[in-house]
PDB file of C-alpha atoms and ligand atoms in Angstrom:
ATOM      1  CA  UNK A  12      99.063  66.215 248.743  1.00 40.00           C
ATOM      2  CA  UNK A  13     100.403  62.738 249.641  1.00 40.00           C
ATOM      3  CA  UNK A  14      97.889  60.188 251.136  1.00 38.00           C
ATOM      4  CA  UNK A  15      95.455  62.291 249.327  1.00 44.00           C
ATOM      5  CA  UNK A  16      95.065  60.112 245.903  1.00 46.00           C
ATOM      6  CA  UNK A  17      93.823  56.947 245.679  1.00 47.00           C
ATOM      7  CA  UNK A  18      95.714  53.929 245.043  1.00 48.00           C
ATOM      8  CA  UNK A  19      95.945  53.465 241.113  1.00 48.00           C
ATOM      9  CA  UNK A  20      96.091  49.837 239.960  1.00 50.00           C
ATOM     10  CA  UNK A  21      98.960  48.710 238.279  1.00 51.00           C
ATOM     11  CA  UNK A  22      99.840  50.295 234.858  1.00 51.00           C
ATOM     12  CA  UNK A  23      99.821  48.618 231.263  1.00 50.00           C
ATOM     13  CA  UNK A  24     103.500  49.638 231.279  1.00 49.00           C
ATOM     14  CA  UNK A  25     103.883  48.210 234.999  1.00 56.00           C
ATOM     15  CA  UNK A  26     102.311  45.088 234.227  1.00 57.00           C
ATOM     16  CA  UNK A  27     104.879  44.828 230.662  1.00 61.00           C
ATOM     17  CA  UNK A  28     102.159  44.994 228.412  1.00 77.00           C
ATOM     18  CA  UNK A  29     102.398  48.298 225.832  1.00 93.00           C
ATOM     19  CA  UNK A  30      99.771  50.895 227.120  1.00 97.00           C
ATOM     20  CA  UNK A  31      97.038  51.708 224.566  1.00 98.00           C
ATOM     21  CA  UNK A  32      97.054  54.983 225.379  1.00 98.00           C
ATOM     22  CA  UNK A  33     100.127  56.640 227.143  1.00 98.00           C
ATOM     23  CA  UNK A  34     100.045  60.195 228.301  1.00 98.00           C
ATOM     24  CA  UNK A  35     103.061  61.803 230.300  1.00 97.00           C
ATOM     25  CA  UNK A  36     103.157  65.529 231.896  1.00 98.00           C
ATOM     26  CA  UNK A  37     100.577  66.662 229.951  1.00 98.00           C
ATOM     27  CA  UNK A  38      99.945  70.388 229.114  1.00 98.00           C
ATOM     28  CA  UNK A  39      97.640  72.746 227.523  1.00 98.00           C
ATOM     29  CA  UNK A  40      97.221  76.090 227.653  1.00 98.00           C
ATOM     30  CA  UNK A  41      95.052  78.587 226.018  1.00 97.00           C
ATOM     31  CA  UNK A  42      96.723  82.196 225.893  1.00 96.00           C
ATOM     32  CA  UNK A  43      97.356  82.828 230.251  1.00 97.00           C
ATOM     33  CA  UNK A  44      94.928  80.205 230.984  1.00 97.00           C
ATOM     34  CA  UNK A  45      96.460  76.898 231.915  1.00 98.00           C
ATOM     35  CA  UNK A  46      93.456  74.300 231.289  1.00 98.00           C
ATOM     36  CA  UNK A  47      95.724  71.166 231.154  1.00 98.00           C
ATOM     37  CA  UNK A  48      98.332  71.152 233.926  1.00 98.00           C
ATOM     38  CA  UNK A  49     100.391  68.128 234.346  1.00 98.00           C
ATOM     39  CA  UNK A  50      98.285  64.819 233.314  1.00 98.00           C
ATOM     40  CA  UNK A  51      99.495  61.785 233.363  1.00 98.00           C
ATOM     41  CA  UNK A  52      97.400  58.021 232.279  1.00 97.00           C
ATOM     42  CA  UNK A  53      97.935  55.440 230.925  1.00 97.00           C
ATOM     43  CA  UNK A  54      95.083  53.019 229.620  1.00 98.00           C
ATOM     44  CA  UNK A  55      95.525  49.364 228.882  1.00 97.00           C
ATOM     45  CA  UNK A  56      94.629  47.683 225.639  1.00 97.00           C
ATOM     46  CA  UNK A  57      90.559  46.581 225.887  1.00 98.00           C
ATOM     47  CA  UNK A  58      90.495  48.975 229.200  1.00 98.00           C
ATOM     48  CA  UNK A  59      87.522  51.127 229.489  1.00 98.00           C
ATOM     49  CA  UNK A  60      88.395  54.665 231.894  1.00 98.00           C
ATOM     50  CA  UNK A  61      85.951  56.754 232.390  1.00 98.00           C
ATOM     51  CA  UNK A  62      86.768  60.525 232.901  1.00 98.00           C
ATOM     52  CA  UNK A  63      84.585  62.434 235.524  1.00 98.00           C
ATOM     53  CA  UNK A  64      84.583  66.003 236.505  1.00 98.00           C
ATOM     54  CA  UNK A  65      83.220  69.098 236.489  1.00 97.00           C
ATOM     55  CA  UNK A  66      82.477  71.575 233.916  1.00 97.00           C
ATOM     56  CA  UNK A  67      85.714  73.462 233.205  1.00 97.00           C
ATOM     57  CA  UNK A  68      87.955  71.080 234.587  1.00 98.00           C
ATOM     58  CA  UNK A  69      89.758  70.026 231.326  1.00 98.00           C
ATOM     59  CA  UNK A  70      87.575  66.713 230.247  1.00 98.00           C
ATOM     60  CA  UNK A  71      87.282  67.684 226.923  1.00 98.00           C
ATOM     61  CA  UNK A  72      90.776  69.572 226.059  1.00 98.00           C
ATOM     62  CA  UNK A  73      91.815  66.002 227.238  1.00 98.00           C
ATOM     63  CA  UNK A  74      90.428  63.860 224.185  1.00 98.00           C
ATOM     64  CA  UNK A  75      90.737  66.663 221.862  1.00 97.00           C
ATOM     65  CA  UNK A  76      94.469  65.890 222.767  1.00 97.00           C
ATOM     66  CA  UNK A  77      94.256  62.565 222.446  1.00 97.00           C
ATOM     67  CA  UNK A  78      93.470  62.909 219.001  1.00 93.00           C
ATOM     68  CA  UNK A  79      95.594  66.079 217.466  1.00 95.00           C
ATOM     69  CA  UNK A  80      92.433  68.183 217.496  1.00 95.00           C
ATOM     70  CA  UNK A  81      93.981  70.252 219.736  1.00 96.00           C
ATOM     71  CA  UNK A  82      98.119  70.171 220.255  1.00 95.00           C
ATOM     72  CA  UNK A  83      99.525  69.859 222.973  1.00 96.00           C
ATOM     73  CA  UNK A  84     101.211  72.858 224.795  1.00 97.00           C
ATOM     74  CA  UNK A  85     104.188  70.483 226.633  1.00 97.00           C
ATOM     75  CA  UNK A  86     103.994  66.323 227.605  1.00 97.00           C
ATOM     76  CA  UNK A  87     103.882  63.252 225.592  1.00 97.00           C
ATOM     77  CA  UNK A  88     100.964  60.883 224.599  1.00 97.00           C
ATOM     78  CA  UNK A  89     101.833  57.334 223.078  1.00 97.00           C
ATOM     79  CA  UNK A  90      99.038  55.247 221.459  1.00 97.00           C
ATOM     80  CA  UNK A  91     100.245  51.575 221.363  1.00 95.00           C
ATOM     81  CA  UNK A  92     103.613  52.744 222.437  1.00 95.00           C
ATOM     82  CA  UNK A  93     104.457  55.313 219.431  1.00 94.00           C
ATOM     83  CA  UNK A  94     104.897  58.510 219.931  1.00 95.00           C
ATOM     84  CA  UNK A  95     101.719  61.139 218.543  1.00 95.00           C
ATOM     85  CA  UNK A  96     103.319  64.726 219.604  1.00 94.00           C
ATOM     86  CA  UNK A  97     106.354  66.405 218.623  1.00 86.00           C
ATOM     87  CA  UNK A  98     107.221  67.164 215.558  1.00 85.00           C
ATOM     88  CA  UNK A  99     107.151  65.193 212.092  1.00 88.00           C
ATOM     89  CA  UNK A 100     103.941  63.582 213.432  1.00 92.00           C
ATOM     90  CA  UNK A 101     100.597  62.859 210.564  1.00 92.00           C
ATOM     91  CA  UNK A 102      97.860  64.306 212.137  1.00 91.00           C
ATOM     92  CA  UNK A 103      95.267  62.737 209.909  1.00 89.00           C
ATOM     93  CA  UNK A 104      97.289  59.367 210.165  1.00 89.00           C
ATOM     94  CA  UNK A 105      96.679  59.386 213.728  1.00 92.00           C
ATOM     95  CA  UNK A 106      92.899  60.126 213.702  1.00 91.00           C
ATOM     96  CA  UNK A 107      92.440  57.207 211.674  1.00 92.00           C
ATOM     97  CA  UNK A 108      93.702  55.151 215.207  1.00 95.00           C
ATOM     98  CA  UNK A 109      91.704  57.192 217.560  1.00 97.00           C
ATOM     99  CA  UNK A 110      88.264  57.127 216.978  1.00 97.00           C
ATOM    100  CA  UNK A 111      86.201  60.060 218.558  1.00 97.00           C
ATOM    101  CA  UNK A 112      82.332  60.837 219.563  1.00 97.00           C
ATOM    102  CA  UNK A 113      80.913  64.122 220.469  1.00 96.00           C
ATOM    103  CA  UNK A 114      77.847  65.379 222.437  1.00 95.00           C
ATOM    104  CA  UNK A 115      76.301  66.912 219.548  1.00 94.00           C
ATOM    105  CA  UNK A 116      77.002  64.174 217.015  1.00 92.00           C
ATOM    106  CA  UNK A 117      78.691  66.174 214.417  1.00 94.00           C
ATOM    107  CA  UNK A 118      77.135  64.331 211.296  1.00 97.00           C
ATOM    108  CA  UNK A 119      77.341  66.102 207.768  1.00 97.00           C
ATOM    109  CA  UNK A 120      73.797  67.125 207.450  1.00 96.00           C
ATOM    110  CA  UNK A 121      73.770  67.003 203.340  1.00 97.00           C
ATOM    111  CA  UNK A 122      74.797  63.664 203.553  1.00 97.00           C
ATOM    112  CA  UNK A 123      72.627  60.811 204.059  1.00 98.00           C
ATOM    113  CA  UNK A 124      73.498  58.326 207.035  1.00 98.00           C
ATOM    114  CA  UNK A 125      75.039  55.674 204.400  1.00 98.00           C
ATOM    115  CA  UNK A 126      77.254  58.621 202.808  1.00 98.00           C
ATOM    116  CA  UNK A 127      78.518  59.619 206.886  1.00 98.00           C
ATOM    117  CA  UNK A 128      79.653  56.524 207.322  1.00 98.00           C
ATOM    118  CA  UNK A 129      81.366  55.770 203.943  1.00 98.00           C
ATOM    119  CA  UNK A 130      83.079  59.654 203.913  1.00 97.00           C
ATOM    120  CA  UNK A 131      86.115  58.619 205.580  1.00 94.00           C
ATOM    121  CA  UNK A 132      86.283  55.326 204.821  1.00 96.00           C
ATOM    122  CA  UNK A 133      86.768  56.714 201.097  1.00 96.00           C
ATOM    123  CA  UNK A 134      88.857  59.896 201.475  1.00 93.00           C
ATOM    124  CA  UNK A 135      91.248  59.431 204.472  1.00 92.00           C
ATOM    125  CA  UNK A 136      91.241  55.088 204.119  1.00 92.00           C
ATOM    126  CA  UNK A 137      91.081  55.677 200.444  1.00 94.00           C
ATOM    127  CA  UNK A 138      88.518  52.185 199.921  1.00 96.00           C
ATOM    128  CA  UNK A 139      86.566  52.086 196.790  1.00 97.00           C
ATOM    129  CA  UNK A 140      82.673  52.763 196.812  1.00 97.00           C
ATOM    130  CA  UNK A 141      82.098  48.983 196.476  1.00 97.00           C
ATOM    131  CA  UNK A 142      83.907  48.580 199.679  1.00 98.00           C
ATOM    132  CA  UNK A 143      83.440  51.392 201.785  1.00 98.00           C
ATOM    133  CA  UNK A 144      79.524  50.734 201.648  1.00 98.00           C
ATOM    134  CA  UNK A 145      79.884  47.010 202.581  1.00 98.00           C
ATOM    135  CA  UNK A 146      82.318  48.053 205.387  1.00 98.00           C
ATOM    136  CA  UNK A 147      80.093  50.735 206.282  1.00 98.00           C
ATOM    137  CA  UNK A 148      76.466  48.699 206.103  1.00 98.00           C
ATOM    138  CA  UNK A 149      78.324  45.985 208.351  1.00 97.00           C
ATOM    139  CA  UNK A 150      78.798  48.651 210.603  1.00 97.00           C
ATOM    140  CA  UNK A 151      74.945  50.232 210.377  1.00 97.00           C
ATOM    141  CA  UNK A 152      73.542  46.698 210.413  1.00 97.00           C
ATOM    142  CA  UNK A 153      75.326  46.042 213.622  1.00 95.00           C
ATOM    143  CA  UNK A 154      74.163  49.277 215.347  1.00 95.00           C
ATOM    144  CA  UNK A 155      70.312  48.246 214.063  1.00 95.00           C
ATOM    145  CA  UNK A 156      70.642  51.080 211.788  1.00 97.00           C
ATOM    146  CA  UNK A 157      70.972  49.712 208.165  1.00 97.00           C
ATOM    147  CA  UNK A 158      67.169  50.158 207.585  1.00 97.00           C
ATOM    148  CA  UNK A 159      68.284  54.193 207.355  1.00 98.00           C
ATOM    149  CA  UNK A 160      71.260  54.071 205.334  1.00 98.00           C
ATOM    150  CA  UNK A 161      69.555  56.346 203.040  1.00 98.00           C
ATOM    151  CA  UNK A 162      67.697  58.539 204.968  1.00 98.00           C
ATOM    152  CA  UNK A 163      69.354  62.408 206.121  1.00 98.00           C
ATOM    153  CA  UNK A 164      70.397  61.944 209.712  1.00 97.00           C
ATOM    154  CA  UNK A 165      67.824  64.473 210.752  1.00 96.00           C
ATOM    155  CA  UNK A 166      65.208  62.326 210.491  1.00 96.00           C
ATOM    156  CA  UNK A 167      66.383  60.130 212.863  1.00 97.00           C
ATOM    157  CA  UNK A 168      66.269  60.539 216.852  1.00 95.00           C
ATOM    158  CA  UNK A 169      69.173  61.731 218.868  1.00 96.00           C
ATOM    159  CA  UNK A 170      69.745  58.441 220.285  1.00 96.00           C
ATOM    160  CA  UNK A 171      69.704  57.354 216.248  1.00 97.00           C
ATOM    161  CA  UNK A 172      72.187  59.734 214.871  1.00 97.00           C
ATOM    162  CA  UNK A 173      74.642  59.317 218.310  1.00 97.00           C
ATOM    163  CA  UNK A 174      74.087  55.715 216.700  1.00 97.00           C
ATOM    164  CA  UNK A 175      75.004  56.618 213.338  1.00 97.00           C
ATOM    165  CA  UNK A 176      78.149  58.636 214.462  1.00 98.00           C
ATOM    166  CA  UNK A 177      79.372  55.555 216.607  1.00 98.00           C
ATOM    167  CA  UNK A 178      79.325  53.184 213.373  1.00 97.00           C
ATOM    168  CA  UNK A 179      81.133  56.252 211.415  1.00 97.00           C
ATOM    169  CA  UNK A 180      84.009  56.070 213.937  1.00 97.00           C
ATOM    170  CA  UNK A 181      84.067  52.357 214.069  1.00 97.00           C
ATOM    171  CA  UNK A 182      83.979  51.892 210.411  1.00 97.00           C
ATOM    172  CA  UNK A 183      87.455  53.294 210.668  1.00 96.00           C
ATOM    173  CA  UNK A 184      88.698  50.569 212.401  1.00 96.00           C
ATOM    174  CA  UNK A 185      90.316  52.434 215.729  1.00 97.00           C
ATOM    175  CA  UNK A 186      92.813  50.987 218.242  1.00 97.00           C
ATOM    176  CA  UNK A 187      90.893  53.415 220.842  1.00 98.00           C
ATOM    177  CA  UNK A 188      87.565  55.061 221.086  1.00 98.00           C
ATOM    178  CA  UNK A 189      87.086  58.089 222.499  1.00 98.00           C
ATOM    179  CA  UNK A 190      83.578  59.502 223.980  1.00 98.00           C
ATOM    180  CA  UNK A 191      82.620  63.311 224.842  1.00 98.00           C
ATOM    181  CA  UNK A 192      79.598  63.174 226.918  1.00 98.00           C
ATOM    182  CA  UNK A 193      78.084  61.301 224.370  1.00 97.00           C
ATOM    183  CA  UNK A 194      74.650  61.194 225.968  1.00 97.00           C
ATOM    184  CA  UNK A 195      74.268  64.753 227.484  1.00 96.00           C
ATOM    185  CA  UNK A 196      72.487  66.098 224.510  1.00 95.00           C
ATOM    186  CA  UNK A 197      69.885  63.318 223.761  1.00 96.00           C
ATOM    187  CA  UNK A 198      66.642  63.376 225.778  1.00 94.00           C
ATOM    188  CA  UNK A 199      66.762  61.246 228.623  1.00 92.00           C
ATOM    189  CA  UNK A 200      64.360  58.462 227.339  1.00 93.00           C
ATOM    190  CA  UNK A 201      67.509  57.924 224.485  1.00 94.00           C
ATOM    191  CA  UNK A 202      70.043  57.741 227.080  1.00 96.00           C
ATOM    192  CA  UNK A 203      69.843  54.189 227.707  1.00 95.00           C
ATOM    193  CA  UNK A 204      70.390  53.100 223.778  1.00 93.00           C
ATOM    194  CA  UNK A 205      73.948  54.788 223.286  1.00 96.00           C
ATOM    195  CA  UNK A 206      74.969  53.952 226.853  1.00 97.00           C
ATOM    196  CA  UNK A 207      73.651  50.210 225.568  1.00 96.00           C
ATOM    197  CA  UNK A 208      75.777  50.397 222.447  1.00 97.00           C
ATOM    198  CA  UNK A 209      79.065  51.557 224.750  1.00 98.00           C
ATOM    199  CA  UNK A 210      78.551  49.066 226.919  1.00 98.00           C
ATOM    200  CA  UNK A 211      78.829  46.196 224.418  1.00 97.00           C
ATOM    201  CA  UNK A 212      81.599  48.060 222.715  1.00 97.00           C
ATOM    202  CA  UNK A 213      83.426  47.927 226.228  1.00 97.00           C
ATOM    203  CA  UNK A 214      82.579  44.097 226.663  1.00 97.00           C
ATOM    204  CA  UNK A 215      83.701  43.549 222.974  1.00 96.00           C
ATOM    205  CA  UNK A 216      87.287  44.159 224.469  1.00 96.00           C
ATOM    206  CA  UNK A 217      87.671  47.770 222.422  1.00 98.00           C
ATOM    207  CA  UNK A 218      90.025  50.462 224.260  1.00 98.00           C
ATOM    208  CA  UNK A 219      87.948  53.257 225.724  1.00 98.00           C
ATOM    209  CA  UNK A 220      88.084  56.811 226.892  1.00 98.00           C
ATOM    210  CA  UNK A 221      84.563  58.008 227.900  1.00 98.00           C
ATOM    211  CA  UNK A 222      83.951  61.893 229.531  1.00 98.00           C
ATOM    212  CA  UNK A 223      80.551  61.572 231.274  1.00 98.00           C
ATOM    213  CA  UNK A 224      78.218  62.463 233.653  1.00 96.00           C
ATOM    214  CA  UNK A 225      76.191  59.495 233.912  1.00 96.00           C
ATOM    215  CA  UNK A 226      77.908  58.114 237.322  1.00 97.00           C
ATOM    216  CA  UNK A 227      75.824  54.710 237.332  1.00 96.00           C
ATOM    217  CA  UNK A 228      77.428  53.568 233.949  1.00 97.00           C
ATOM    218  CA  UNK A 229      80.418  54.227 234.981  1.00 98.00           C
ATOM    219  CA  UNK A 230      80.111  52.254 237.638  1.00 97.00           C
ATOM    220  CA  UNK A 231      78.944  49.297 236.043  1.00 97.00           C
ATOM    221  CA  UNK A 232      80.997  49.369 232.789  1.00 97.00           C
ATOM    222  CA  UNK A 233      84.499  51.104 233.146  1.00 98.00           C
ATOM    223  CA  UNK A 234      87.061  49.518 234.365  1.00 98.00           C
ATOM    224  CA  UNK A 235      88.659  52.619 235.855  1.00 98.00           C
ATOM    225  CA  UNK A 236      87.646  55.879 237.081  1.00 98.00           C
ATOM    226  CA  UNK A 237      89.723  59.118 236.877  1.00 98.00           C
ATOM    227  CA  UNK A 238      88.392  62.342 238.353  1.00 98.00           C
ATOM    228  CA  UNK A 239      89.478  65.371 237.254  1.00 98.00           C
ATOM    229  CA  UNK A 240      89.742  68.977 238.776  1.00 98.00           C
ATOM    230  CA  UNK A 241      91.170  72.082 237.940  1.00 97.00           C
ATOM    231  CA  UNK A 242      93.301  70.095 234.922  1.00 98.00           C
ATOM    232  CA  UNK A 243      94.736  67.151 237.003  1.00 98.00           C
ATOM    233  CA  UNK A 244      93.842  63.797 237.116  1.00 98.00           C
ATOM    234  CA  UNK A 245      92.729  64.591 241.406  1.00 98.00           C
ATOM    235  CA  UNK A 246      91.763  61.018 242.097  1.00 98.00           C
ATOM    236  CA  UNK A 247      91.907  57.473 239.764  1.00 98.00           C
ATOM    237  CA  UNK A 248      90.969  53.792 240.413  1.00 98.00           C
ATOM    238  CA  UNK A 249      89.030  50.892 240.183  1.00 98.00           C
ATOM    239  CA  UNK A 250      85.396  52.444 238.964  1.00 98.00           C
ATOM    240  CA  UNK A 251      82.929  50.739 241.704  1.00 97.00           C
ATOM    241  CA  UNK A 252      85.888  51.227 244.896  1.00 97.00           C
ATOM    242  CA  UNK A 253      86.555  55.014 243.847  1.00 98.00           C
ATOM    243  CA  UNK A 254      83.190  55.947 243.091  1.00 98.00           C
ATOM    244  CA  UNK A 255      81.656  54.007 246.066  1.00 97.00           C
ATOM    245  CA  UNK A 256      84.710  54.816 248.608  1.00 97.00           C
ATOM    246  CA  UNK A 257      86.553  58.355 247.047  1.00 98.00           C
ATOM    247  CA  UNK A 258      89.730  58.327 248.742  1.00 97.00           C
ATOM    248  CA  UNK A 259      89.711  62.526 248.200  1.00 97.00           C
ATOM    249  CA  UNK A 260      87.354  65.337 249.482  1.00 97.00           C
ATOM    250  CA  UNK A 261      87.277  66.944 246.137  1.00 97.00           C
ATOM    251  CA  UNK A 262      85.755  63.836 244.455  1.00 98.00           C
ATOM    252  CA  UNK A 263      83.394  63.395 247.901  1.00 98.00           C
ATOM    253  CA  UNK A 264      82.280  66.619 246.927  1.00 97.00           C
ATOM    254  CA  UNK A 265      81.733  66.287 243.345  1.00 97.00           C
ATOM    255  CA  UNK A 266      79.601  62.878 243.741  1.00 97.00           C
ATOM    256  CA  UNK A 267      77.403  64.546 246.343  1.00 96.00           C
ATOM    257  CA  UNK A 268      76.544  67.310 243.967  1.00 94.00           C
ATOM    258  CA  UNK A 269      75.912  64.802 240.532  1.00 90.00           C
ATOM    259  CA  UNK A 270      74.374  61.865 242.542  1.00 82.00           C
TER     260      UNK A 270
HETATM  261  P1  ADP B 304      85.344  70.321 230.377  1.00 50.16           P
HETATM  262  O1  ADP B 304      85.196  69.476 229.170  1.00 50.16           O
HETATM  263  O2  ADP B 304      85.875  69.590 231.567  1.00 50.16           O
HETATM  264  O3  ADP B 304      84.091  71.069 230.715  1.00 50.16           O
HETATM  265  P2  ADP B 304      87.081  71.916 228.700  1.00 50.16           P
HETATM  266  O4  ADP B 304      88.264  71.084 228.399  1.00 50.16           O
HETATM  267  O5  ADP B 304      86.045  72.057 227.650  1.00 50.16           O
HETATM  268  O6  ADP B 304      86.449  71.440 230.089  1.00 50.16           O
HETATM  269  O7  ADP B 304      87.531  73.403 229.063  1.00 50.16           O
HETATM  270  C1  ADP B 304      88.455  73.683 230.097  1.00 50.16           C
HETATM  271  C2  ADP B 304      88.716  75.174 230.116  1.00 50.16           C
HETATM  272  O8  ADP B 304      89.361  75.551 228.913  1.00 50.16           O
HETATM  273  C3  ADP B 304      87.476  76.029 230.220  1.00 50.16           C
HETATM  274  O9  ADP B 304      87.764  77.112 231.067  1.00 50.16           O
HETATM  275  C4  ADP B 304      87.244  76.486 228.802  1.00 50.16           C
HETATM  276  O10 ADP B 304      86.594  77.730 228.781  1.00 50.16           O
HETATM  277  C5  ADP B 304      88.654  76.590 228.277  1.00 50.16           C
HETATM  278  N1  ADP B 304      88.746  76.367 226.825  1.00 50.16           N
HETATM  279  C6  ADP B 304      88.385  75.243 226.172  1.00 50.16           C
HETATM  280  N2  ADP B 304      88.625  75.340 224.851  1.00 50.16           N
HETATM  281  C7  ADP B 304      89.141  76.580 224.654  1.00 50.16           C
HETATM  282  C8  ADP B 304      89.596  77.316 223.501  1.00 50.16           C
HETATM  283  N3  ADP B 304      89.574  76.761 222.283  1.00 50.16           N
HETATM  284  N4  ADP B 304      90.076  78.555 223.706  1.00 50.16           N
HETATM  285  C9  ADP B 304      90.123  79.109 224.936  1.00 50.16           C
HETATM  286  N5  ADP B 304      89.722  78.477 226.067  1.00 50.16           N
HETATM  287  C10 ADP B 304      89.231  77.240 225.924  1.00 50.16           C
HETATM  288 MG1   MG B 305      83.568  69.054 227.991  1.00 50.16          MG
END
């Protein structure tokens, strides 16, 4: 639908710099049903996009992409310019760039918050105990968390384990950081901590991907907006311009029904 999509500001790759994230005619489909159909983004190093959209529309097939959990059905996706599909390609090895969040936190229950964060950092970076813990109390102590390094995550609050599993994927030391409506399964009063904790992580210049529903953060904290429906990107811009002025009906739509 020409005139139909909003103007998209100029490219990592237009602007010469190597995209952080790079994704070209991107696929995915589940038996007959085509969830992914043709995306294409590319997010600049220390650029925070936010990913809107409604339920169904391919948000989450999307990061699981991004990060092997799911493989791609056709399309390419570059992080920092190398190539992550096709074939000879080390899943884990790739992980280890692309950090990822979920709504329900997946931490290891068994384990306490000190041993979530370290898991990783031991058996996919291979660190010693020694140094896994220091790595990983750095990380605790800088979410306010080190005072329950020892504790099972389910004593802690939502907002407290989303907490936890944000130092366990920043322990790892990603290029990118990738969020999957992080906050739609804490209660709202705990909504405002994680979205605190992304926020800084935007300002600290880290590379971001965030699915979520909370409008008013994207707003104020991504640099880009990109709406999608039906498993395109429909509409994508600056976040305050798009989200204040959508260029299409279908994202017109979607804000009236969310706002
Ligand atoms: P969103 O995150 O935007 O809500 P998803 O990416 O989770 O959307 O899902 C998009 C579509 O793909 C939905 O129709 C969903 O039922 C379907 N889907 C997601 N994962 C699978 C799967 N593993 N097998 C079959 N269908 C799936
Ligand atoms: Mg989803």
């Amino acid at each position: 639908m020409p005139g139909q999509t909003a103007s998209v500001p100029p490219s990592a790759t237009e602007t010469g710099a190597t995209a952080a994230i790079s994704i070209r005619g991107l696929r995915k489909d589940y038996g007959p049903l085509e969830v992914l159909r043709g995306v294409d983004l590319d997010v600049a190093p220390g650029e925070t996009v936010c990913v809107i959209g409604r339920s169904g529309s391919g948000k989450s097939t999307l990061l699981k992409c991004l990060n092997l959990l799911e493989e791609p059905t056709a399309g390419e996706i570059l992080l920092g310019g190398t190539p992550i599909t096709g074939p000879g390609v080390d899943a884990d090895r790739v992980r280890v760039r692309v950090g990822m969040v979920f709504q329900h936190f997946n931490l290891f229950g068994h384990m306490t918050v000190l041993g979530n964060v370290t898991a990783a950092l031991r058996h996919v970076r291979r660190m010693d105990r020694r140094s896994a813990e220091a790595t990983a109390m750095a990380q605790l102590e800088r979410l306010g968390l080190a005072g329950f390094a020892s504790q099972r995550p389910h004593r802690l609050s939502g907002g407290q384990q989303q907490r936890v599993a944000i130092a366990r994927a920043l322990a790892m030391e990603p290029e990118v950081m990738l969020f999957d409506e992080a906050t739609s399964a804490l209660d709202p009063e705990l909504v405002k901590d994680v979205l605190d904790v992304m926020g800084a992580l935007a300002s600290s210049g880290m590379t971001m991907v965030a699915v979520t529903h909370e409008i008013g953060f994207a707003r104020e904290v991504a640099d880009r907006v990109v709406f999608m429906d039906e498993g395109r990107v429909a509409e994508s811009g600056p976040a305050r311009a798009t989200l204040e002025n959508p260029a299409t009906e279908r994202l017109r739509d979607f804000l009236a029904r969310v706002l």
